[in-house]
mmCIF file of C-alpha atoms in Angstrom:
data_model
loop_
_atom_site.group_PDB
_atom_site.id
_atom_site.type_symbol
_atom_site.label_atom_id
_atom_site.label_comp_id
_atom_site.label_asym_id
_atom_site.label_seq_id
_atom_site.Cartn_x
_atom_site.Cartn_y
_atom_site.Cartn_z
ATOM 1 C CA UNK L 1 69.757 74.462 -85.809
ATOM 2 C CA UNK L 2 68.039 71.484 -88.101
ATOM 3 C CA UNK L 3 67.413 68.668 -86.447
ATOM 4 C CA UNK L 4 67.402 65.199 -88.645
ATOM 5 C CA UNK L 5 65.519 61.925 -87.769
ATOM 6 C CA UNK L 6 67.068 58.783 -88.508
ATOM 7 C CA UNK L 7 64.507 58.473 -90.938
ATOM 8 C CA UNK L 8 65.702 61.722 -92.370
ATOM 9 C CA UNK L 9 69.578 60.681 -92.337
ATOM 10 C CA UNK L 10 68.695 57.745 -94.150
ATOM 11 C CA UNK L 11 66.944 59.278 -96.983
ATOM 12 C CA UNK L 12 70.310 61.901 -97.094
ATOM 13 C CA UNK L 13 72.966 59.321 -96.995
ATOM 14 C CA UNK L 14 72.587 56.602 -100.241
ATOM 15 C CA UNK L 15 75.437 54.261 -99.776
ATOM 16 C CA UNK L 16 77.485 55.240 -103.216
ATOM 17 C CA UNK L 17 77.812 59.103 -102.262
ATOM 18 C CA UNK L 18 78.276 57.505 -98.774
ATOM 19 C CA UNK L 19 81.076 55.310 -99.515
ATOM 20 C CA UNK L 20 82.762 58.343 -102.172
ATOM 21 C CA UNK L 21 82.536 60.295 -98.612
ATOM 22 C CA UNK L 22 84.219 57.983 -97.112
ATOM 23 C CA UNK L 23 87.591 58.004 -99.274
ATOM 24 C CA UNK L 24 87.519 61.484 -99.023
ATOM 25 C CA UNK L 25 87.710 60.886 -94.998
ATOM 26 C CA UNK L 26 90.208 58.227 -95.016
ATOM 27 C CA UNK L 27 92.328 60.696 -97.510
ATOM 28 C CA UNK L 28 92.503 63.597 -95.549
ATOM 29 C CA UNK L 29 93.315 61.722 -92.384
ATOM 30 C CA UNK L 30 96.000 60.172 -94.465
ATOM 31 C CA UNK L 31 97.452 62.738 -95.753
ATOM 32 C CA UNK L 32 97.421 65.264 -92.760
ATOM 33 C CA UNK L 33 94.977 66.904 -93.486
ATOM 34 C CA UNK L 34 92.157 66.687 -90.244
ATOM 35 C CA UNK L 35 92.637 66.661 -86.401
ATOM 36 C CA UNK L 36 91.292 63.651 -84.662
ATOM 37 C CA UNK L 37 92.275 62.823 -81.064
ATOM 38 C CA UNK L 38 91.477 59.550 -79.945
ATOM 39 C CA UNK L 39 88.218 58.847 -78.852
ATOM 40 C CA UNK L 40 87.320 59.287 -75.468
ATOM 41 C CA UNK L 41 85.779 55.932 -74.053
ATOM 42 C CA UNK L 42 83.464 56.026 -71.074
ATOM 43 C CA UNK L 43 82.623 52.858 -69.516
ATOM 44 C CA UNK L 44 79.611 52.037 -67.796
ATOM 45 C CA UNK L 45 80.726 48.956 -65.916
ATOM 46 C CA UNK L 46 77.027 47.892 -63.982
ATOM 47 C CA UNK L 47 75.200 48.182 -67.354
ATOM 48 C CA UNK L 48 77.971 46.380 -69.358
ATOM 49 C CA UNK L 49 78.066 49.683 -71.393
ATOM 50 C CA UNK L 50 80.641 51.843 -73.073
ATOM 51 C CA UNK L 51 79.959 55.496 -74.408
ATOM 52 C CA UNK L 52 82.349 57.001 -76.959
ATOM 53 C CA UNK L 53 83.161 60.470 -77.565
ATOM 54 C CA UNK L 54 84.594 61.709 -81.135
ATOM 55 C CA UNK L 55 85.231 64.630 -82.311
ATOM 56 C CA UNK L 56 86.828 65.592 -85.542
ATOM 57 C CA UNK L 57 87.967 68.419 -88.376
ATOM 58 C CA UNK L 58 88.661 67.578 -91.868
ATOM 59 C CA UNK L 59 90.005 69.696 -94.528
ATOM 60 C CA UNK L 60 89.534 67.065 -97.499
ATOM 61 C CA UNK L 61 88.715 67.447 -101.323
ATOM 62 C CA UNK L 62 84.876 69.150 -101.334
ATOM 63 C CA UNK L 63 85.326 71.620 -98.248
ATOM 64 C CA UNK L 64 86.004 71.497 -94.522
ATOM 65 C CA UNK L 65 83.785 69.457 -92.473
ATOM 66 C CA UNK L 66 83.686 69.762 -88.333
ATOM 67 C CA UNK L 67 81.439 67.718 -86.238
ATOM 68 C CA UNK L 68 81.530 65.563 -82.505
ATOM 69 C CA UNK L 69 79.433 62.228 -82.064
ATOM 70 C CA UNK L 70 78.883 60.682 -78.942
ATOM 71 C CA UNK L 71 77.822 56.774 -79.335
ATOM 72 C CA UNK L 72 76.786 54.490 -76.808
ATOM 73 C CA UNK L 73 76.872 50.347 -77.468
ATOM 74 C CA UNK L 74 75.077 49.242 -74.688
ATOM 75 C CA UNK L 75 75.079 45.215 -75.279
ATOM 76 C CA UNK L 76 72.387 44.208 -73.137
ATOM 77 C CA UNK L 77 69.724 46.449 -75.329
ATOM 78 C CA UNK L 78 68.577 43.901 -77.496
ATOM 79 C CA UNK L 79 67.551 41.528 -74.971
ATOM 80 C CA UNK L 80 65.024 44.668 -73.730
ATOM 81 C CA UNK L 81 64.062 45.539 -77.201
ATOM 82 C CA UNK L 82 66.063 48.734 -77.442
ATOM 83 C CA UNK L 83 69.021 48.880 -80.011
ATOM 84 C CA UNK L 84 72.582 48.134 -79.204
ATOM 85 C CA UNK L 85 73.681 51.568 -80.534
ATOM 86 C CA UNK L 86 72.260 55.075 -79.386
ATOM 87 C CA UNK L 87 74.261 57.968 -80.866
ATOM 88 C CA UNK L 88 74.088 61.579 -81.880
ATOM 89 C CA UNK L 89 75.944 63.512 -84.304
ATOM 90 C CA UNK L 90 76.516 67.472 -83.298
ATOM 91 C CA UNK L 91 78.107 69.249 -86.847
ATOM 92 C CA UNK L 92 79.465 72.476 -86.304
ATOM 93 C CA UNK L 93 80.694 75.077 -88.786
ATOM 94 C CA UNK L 94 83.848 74.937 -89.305
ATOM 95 C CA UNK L 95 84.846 78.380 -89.970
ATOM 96 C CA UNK L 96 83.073 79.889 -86.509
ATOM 97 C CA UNK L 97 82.738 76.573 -84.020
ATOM 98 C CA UNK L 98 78.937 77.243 -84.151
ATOM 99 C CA UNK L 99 76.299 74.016 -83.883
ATOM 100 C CA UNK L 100 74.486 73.845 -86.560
ATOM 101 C CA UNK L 101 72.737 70.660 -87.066
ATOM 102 C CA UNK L 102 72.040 67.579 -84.746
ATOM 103 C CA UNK L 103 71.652 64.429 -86.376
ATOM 104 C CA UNK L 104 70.481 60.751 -85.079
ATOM 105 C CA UNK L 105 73.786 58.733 -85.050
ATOM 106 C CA UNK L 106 72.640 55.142 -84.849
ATOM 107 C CA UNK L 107 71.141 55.614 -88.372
ATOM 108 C CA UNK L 108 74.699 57.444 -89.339
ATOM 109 C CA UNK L 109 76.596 55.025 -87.776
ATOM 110 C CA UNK L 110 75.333 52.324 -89.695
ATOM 111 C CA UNK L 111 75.918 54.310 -93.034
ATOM 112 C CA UNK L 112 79.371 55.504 -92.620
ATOM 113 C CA UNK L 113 80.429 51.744 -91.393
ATOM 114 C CA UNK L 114 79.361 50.220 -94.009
ATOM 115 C CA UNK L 115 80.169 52.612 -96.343
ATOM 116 C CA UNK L 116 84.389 52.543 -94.678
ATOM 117 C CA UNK L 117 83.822 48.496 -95.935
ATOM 118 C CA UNK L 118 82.226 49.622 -99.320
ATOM 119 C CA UNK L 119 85.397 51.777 -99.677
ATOM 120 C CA UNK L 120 87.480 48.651 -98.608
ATOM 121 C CA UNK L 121 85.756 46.334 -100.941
ATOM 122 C CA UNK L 122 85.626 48.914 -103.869
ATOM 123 C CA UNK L 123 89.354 49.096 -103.410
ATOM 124 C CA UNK L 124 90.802 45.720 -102.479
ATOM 125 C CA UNK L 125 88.196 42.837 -103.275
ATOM 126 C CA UNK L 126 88.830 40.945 -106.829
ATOM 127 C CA UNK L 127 86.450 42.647 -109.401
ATOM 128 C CA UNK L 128 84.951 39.286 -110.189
ATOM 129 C CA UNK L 129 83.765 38.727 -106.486
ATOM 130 C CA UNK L 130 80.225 36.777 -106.357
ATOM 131 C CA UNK L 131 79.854 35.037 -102.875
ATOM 132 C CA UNK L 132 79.627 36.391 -99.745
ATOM 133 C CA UNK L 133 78.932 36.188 -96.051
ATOM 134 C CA UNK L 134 78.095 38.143 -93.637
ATOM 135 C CA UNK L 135 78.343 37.729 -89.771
ATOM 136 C CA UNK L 136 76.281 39.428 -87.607
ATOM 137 C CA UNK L 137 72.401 39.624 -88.765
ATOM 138 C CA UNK L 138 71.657 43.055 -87.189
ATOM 139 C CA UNK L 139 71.702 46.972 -88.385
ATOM 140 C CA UNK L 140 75.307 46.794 -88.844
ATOM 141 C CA UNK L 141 74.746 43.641 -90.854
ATOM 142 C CA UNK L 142 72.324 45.142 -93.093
ATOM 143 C CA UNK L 143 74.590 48.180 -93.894
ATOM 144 C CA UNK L 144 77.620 45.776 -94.762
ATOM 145 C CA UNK L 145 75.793 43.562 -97.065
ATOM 146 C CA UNK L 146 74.190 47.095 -98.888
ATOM 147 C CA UNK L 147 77.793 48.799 -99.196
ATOM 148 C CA UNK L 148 79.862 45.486 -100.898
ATOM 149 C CA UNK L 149 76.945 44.715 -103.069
ATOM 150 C CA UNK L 150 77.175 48.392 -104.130
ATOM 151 C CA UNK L 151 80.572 47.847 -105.130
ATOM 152 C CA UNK L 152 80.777 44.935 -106.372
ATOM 153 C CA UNK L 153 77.988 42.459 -108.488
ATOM 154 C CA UNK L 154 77.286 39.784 -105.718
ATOM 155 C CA UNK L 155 75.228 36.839 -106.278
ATOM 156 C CA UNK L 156 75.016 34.972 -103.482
ATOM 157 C CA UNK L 157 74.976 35.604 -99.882
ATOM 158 C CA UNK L 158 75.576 33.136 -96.533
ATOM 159 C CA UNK L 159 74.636 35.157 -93.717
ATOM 160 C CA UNK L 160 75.681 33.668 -89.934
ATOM 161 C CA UNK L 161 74.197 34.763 -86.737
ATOM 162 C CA UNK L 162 73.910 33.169 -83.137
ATOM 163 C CA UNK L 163 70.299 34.150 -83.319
ATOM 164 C CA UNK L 164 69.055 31.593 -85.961
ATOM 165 C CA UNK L 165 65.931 33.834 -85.575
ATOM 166 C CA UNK L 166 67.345 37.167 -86.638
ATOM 167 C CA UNK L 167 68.882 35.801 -89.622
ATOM 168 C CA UNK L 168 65.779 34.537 -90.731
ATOM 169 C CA UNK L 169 64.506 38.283 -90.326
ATOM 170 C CA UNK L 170 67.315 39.738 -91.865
ATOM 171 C CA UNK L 171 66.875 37.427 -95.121
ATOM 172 C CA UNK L 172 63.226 38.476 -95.191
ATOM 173 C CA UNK L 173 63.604 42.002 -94.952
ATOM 174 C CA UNK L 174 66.273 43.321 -97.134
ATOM 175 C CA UNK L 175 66.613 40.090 -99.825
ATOM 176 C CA UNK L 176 66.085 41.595 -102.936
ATOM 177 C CA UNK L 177 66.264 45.433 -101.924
ATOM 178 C CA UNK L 178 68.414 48.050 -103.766
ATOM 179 C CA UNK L 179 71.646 45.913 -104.997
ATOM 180 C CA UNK L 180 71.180 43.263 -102.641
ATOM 181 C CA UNK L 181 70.593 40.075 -104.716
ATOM 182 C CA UNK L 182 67.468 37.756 -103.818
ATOM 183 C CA UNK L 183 69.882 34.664 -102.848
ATOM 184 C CA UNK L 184 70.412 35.085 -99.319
ATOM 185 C CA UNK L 185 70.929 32.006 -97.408
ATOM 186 C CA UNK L 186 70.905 31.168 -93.978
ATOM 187 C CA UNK L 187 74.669 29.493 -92.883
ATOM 188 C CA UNK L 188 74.136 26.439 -90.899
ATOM 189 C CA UNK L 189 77.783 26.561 -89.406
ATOM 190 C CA UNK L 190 80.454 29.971 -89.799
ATOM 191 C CA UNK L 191 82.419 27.279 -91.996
ATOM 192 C CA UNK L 192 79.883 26.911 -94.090
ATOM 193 C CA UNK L 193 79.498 30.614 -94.613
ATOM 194 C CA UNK L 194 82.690 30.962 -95.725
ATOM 195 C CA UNK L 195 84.024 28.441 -97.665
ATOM 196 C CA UNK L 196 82.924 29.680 -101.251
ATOM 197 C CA UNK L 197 82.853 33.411 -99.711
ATOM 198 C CA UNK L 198 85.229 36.363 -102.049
ATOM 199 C CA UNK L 199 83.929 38.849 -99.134
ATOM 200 C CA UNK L 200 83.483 38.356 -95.873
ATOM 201 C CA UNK L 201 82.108 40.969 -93.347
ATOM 202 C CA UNK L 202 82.549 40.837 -89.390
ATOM 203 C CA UNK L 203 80.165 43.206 -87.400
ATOM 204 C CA UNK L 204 79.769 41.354 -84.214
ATOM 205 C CA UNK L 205 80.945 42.553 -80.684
ATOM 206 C CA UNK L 206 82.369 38.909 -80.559
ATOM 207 C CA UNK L 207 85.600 38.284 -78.118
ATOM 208 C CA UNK L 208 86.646 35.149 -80.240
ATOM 209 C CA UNK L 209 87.119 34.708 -83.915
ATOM 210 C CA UNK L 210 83.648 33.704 -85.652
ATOM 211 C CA UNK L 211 84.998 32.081 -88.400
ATOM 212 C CA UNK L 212 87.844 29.645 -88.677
ATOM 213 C CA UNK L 213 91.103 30.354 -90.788
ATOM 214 C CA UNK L 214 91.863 27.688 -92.220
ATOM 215 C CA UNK L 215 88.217 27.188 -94.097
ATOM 216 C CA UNK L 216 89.079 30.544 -95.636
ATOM 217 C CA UNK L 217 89.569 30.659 -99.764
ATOM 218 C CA UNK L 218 92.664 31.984 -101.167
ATOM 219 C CA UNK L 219 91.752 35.928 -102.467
ATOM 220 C CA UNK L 220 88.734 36.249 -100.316
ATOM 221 C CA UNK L 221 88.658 39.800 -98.806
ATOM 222 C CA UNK L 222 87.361 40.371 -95.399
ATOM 223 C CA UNK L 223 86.438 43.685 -93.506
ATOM 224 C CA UNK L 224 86.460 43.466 -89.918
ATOM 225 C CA UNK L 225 84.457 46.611 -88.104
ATOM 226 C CA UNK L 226 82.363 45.158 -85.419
ATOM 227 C CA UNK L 227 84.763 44.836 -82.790
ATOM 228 C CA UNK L 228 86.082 47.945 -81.111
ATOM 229 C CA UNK L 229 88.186 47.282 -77.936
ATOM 230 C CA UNK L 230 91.063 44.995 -76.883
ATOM 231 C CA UNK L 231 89.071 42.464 -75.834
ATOM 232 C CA UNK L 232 86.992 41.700 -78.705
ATOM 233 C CA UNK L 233 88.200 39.467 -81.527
ATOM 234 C CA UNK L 234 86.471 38.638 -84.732
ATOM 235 C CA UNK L 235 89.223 37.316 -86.710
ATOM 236 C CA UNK L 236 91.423 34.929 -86.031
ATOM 237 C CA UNK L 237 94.738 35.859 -85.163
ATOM 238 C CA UNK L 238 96.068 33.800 -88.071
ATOM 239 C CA UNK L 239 93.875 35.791 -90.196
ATOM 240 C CA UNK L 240 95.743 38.888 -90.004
ATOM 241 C CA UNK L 241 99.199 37.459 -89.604
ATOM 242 C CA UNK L 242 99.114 35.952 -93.161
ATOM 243 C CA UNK L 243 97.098 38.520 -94.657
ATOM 244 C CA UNK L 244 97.495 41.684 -96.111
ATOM 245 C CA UNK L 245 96.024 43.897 -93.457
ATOM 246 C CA UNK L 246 94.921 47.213 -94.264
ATOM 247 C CA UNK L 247 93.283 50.139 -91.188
ATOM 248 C CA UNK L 248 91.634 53.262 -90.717
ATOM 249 C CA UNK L 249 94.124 54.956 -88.363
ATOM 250 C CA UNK L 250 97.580 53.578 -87.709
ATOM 251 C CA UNK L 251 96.704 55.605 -83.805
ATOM 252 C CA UNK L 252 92.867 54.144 -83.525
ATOM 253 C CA UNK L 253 94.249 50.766 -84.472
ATOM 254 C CA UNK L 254 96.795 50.491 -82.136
ATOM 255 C CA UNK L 255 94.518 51.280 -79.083
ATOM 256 C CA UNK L 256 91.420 49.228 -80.190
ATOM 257 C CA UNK L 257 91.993 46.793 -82.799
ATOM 258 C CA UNK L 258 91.940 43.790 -80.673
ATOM 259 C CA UNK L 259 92.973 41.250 -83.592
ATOM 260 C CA UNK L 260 95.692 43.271 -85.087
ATOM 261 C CA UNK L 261 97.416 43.993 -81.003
ATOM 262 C CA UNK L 262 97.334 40.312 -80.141
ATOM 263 C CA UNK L 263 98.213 39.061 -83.072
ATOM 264 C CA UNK L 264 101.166 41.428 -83.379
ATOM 265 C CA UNK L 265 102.002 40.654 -79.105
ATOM 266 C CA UNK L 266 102.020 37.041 -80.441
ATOM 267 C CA UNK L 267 104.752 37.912 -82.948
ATOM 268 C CA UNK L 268 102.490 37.172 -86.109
ATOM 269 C CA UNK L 269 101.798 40.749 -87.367
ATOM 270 C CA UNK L 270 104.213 43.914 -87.124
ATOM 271 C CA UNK L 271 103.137 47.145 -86.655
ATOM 272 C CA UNK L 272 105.048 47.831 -90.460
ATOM 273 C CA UNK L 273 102.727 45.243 -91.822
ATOM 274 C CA UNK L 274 99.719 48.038 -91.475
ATOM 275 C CA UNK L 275 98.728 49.565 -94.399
ATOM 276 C CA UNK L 276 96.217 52.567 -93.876
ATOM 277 C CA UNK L 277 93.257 52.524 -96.495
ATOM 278 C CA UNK L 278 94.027 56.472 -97.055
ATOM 279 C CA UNK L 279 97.255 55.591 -98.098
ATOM 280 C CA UNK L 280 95.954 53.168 -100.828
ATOM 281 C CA UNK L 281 93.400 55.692 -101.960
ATOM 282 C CA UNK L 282 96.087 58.461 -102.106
ATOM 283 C CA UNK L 283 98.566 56.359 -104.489
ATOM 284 C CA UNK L 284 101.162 56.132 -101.606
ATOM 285 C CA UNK L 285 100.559 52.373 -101.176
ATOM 286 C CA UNK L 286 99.628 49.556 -103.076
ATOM 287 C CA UNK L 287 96.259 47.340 -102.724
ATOM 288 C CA UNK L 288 95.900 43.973 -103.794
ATOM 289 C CA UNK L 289 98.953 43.023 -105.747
ATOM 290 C CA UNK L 290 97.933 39.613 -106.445
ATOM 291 C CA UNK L 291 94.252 37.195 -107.125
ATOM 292 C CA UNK L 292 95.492 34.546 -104.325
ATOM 293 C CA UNK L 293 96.091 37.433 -101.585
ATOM 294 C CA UNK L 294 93.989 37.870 -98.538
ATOM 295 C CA UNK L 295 92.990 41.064 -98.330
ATOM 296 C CA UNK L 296 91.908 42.351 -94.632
ATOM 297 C CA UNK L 297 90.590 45.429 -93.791
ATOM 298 C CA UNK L 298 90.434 46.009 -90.145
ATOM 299 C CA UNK L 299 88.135 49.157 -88.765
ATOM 300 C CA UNK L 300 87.534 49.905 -85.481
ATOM 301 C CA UNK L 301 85.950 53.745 -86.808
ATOM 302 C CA UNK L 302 86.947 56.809 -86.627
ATOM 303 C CA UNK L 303 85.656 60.524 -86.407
ATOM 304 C CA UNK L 304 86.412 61.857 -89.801
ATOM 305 C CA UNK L 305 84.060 59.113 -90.858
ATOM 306 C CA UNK L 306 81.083 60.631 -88.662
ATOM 307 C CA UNK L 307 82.603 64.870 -90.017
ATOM 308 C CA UNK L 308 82.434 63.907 -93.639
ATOM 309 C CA UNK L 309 79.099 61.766 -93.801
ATOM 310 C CA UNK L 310 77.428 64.722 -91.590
ATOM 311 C CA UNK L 311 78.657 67.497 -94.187
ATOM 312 C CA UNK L 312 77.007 65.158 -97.004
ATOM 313 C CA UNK L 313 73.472 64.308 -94.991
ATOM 314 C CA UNK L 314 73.227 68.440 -94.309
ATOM 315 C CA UNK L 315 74.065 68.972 -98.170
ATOM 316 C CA UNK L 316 71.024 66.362 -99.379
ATOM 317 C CA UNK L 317 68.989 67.616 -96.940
ATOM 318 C CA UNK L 318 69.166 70.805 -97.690
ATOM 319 C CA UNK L 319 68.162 70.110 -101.097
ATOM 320 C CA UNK L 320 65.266 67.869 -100.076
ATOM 321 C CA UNK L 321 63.876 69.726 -98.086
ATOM 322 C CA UNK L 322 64.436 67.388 -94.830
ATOM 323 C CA UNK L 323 64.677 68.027 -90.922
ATOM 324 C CA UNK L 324 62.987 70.408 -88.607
ATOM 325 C CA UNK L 325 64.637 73.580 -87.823
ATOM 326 C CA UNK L 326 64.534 75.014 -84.216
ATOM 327 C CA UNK L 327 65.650 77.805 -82.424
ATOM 328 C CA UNK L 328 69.061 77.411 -80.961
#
């Protein structure tokens, strides 16, 4: 069994192979090729907490890959200094059902997220993109801003938090690193954040939209993956009844997406309207078909995600030489 840190996952997982993992995911499930139930979703109602089991088997281009994460989003973490997502990542071989690795999933999580936006951005966002914002100034934040400037040659970025604090931090820290460009600006208002934005990216647990619509630009893109239940609502509803609304899972969507299920209760979105992302990447459905469209892509995760980026981080590893085996 080899065990990998999150330290070690991180080093294993750079966000281009990430978000090229990531396509091959959304392909397979697409085109019927992996098994994914719906995740299981344990509530833990006296610590405001919600545990998530997800297994999954893919049989996509570049070899079978088997695994089952359990994540926890606990909300009340930060406020104790412990992060809002704990998670592990069990990979098994696919051919036998034997374990064969355990990985840290917070570190994973983050990755594969905001790779599935990279892969949204890479394939719907106008190639002349240069603004964007970001919502949400922690890990998953972080991840976001990496994957779309991987993908596409931003300048400028408005980042928006609650926590005027924490998006001071998050400026500090990762301004500047990898692909990330040094203009990162603190948002006084969400308007503000969006109103020259081509890309916008949601990854709050927010149960009301944090942006308005009608500030929006005509052919901004937006990727939506922070919320994750019924309840929660990043976008507004208008958002995604006049935009072109793309998912991971046509199943996954219709049991969590909170946006896309109230906004399609309230008559402004039909179920026919949803457009999965593996579809796109397969050449069964088209993208962006015009500069003016809005473009959103709507995630709320799904296993495949966690299968193929755990089948990548063993294959780097191997080859540097990361982890600690132990006898199973």
């Amino acid at each position: 069994m080899l065990i990998l840190t999150a330290s070690d996952v991180r080093k294993a997982l750079p966000m281009d192979a990430s978000i090229e993992a990531i396509k091959r995911a959304y392909a397979a499930l697409s085109g019927g090729k992996a098994e994914m139930p719906v995740r299981s979703q344990l509530r833990v109602p006296p610590h405001d907490g919600t545990s998530l089991i997800m297994p999954a088997f893919v049989d996509a281009a570049g070899g079978e890959a088997m695994a089952i994460k359990i994540v926890s989003v606990f909300p009340k973490n930060p406020t104790i200094g412990l992060p809002l997502i704990h998670a592990a990542v069990l990979v098994l071989e696919a051919e036998t059902g034997e374990p064969i690795a355990l990985l840290e999933g917070g570190a994973l999580t983050a990755i594969r997220t905001g790779a599935a936006s990279g892969a949204a951005t890479d394939l719907l966002a106008r190639q002349n993109s240069k603004t964007a914002a970001i919502f949400g100034a922690g890990t998953q934040g972080r991840t976001q801003l990496e994957a779309i400037c991987t993908t596409r040659s931003i300048e400028t970025v408005w980042v928006y938090d609650l926590d005027c604090e924490l998006v001071e931090a998050f400026i500090d820290e990762i301004a500047g690193q990898g692909p990330i460009p040094t203009d990162l600006r603190a948002a006084p208002s969400a308007q503000d954040a969006i109103t020259d934005a081509d890309i916008i990216c949601t990854a709050t647990t927010s149960k009301r939209p944090v942006f308005p619509d009608d500030a929006l630009k005509p052919g901004v893109h937006i990727n939506g993956v922070g919320s994750y239940t019924l309840d929660m609502i990043e976008v507004p509803l208008e958002t995604a009844g006049r935009a072109t609304v793309f998912i991971d899972s046509q199943e996954a969507a219709m049991q969590e997406a909170g946006e896309l299920v109230a906004a399609i209760n309230k008559k402004l979105l039909s179920t026919t309207d949803l457009t999965e992302l593996g579809d796109v990447i397969n050449g069964n459905a088209p993208g962006r078909t015009s500069e003016e469209e809005i473009t959103f892509f709507k995630s709320v995760g799904v296993a495949v995600q966690d299968a193929m980026v755990a089948q990548l981080a063993l294959m780097n590893a191997k080859e540097m030489g990361l982890g600690q085996k132990v006898d199973w």
